Every structure is written in structure tokens, then in C-alpha cells.
Amino acid sequence: MKKLFEEFKTFISRGNVIDMAVGVIIGAAFKAIVDSLVADIISPLLGLFGTHNLDKMSVVLKQGATPEQTVSLNYGNFISAVLNFLIMAFILFMIVKAFNKAHEKLDRHPAEPAAPTTKICPYCKSEIDINATRCPHCTSQLDQ
């Protein structure tokens, strides 16, 4: 049993698990902001072009004697959910794009040129190994 708890402790204390948990918590908080943006700002603005709020848009499929018995297709809620998704996806895209750009700027180290591994024979102009003392093409003795 103690070994099981040790394995669990090792698993839980890994950096990627903690990062994922933080990401999920921030994502949930961010979702509330986007939901409010769509419900409180975008839907009423779209309602200016129509007769009512986007969330209230629906089609009654079956009229019942009471509101609980009425069957309606609430397509306005679906449109709001799609808008939420598109806004979240766009904002996440912009965050990832900014992160990648910052990461690229921070990781740019001037690349050191690789040490040459070949040289040109001064007699036959062939490419040969840098450590060669004699050209394998023209057999000329090379200077050290």
C-alpha cells in the first residue's frame, strides 16, 4: 500500500500533471469570461438586428398546456455555444501564436558555424578531407 502511495505521489508531482491542472482551472475561469462576453455583449448586439436576444431564439415544435409540456428547439443557445467556441478557439490561437513568437525570440542564439570537414586541393581543385596530407585524386603532397 505504501508503494502505491509513493507511485501516486511521484505521478502527481510531475510538472506536466500540475501544469495541466493549472491549465484546466484557468480554462474554466476563462470560459466564464467568454460565456459572459457572448451572453451579455455579443448576443444583445446581434439582437439589435433582429427582434430579440440570441439566447431567446427558438422554434416551438409542440405547444403544451403548461410551459413544462411545451417542446421547443432552442437554436439560439446552440448559436451562442458556437460563438463561445469560436471566440475561445481564436483567443487560444492568438495566445499560442504569441507564445511561439516569444519562444522563438528567446531561443534565437547565433548559430556557430560548423567546423569545416573538407578542404579544396590547391592543385586539382577537388574536395578532400580536411586531415588529408595527400590528395586522393591527383596524389599531390599537401602542405600541413
Coordinates of C-alpha atoms in Angstrom, one line a residue:
M1 CA 0.0 0.0 0.0
K2 CA 2.9 2.4 0.8
K3 CA 4.4 1.7 -2.6
L4 CA 1.1 2.6 -4.2
F5 CA 1.1 6.0 -2.4
E6 CA 4.7 6.6 -3.4
E7 CA 3.9 6.0 -7.0
F8 CA 0.9 8.2 -6.8
K9 CA 3.0 11.0 -5.2
T10 CA 5.6 10.7 -7.9
F11 CA 2.9 10.8 -10.6
I12 CA 1.1 13.8 -9.1
S13 CA 4.3 15.8 -8.5
R14 CA 5.4 15.6 -12.2
G15 CA 5.5 19.0 -13.7
N16 CA 3.2 18.2 -16.7
V17 CA 0.4 17.0 -14.4
I18 CA 0.5 20.1 -12.3
D19 CA 0.7 22.3 -15.5
M20 CA -2.3 20.5 -16.9
A21 CA -4.3 21.1 -13.7
V22 CA -3.4 24.8 -13.7
G23 CA -4.4 25.0 -17.4
V24 CA -7.8 23.3 -16.7
I25 CA -8.5 25.7 -13.8
I26 CA -7.6 28.8 -15.9
G27 CA -9.5 27.4 -18.8
A28 CA -12.7 27.1 -16.7
A29 CA -12.3 30.6 -15.4
F30 CA -11.7 31.9 -18.9
K31 CA -14.8 30.0 -20.2
A32 CA -16.9 32.0 -17.7
I33 CA -15.5 35.3 -19.2
V34 CA -16.2 34.2 -22.8
D35 CA -19.7 33.0 -21.8
S36 CA -20.4 36.4 -20.3
L37 CA -18.9 38.1 -23.4
V38 CA -21.3 36.2 -25.7
A39 CA -24.4 36.4 -23.4
D40 CA -24.0 40.0 -22.2
I41 CA -22.4 41.8 -25.2
I42 CA -22.5 39.9 -28.5
S43 CA -26.0 38.4 -28.2
P44 CA -27.7 41.8 -27.3
L45 CA -25.8 43.4 -30.2
L46 CA -27.0 40.7 -32.6
G47 CA -30.4 41.3 -31.1
L48 CA -30.3 44.8 -32.5
F49 CA -30.5 43.4 -36.0
G50 CA -33.3 41.0 -35.0
T51 CA -36.3 41.4 -32.7
H52 CA -34.9 39.8 -29.6
N53 CA -31.9 38.4 -27.8
L54 CA -29.9 35.5 -29.4
D55 CA -30.4 33.2 -26.5
K56 CA -34.2 33.5 -26.7
M57 CA -34.4 32.4 -30.3
S58 CA -36.3 29.1 -30.6
V59 CA -39.0 27.3 -32.6
V60 CA -41.9 25.7 -30.7
L61 CA -42.3 22.1 -32.0
K62 CA -45.3 21.2 -29.8
Q63 CA -47.4 23.5 -27.8
G64 CA -48.4 22.0 -24.4
A65 CA -50.9 23.1 -21.8
T66 CA -48.1 24.2 -19.5
P67 CA -44.7 25.6 -20.2
E68 CA -43.2 22.3 -19.0
Q69 CA -45.1 20.4 -21.6
T70 CA -44.1 22.7 -24.5
V71 CA -41.4 21.2 -26.7
S72 CA -39.1 23.8 -28.4
L73 CA -36.0 23.8 -30.4
N74 CA -33.6 26.4 -28.8
Y75 CA -31.3 27.1 -31.7
G76 CA -30.3 30.4 -30.2
N77 CA -28.5 28.6 -27.4
F78 CA -26.7 26.5 -30.0
I79 CA -25.6 29.6 -31.9
S80 CA -24.3 31.1 -28.6
A81 CA -22.4 27.9 -27.9
V82 CA -20.8 28.0 -31.4
L83 CA -19.9 31.7 -30.8
N84 CA -18.3 30.8 -27.5
F85 CA -16.3 28.0 -29.1
L86 CA -15.1 30.3 -32.0
I87 CA -14.1 33.1 -29.6
M88 CA -12.3 30.6 -27.3
A89 CA -10.5 29.0 -30.3
F90 CA -9.5 32.4 -31.7
I91 CA -8.2 33.6 -28.3
L92 CA -6.3 30.4 -27.7
F93 CA -4.8 30.6 -31.2
M94 CA -3.6 34.2 -30.5
I95 CA -2.1 33.1 -27.2
V96 CA -0.3 30.2 -28.7
K97 CA 0.9 32.4 -31.6
A98 CA 2.2 35.0 -29.1
F99 CA 3.8 32.3 -27.0
N100 CA 5.5 30.7 -30.1
K101 CA 6.8 34.1 -31.2
A102 CA 8.2 34.9 -27.8
H103 CA 9.7 31.5 -27.6
E104 CA 11.3 32.0 -31.0
K105 CA 12.8 35.3 -30.0
L106 CA 14.2 33.9 -26.7
D107 CA 15.7 30.8 -28.3
R108 CA 17.4 32.6 -31.1
H109 CA 21.1 32.0 -30.5
P110 CA 23.5 33.0 -33.2
A111 CA 24.4 29.7 -34.8
E112 CA 28.0 28.9 -34.6
P113 CA 29.3 27.8 -38.0
A114 CA 30.2 24.2 -38.0
A115 CA 33.9 23.4 -38.3
P116 CA 34.8 22.5 -41.9
T117 CA 35.3 18.9 -42.6
T118 CA 36.7 19.3 -46.1
K119 CA 39.1 21.4 -48.0
I120 CA 40.0 22.1 -51.6
C121 CA 43.1 20.6 -53.1
P122 CA 45.3 23.6 -54.4
Y123 CA 46.4 21.5 -57.4
C124 CA 43.4 19.7 -58.8
K125 CA 40.7 21.8 -57.0
S126 CA 38.9 18.6 -55.8
E127 CA 37.2 18.5 -52.4
I128 CA 39.1 16.3 -50.0
D129 CA 39.1 15.5 -46.2
I130 CA 40.5 18.3 -44.1
N131 CA 43.0 16.0 -42.4
A132 CA 44.4 14.6 -45.7
T133 CA 48.1 15.0 -46.3
R134 CA 48.0 13.8 -49.9
C135 CA 45.2 14.4 -52.4
P136 CA 43.4 11.1 -53.3
H137 CA 42.6 12.5 -56.8
C138 CA 45.9 13.9 -58.1
T139 CA 48.2 12.4 -55.4
S140 CA 49.9 15.7 -54.7
Q141 CA 51.6 16.2 -51.4
L142 CA 49.6 18.8 -49.4
D143 CA 51.0 21.4 -47.0
Q144 CA 50.2 20.9 -43.4

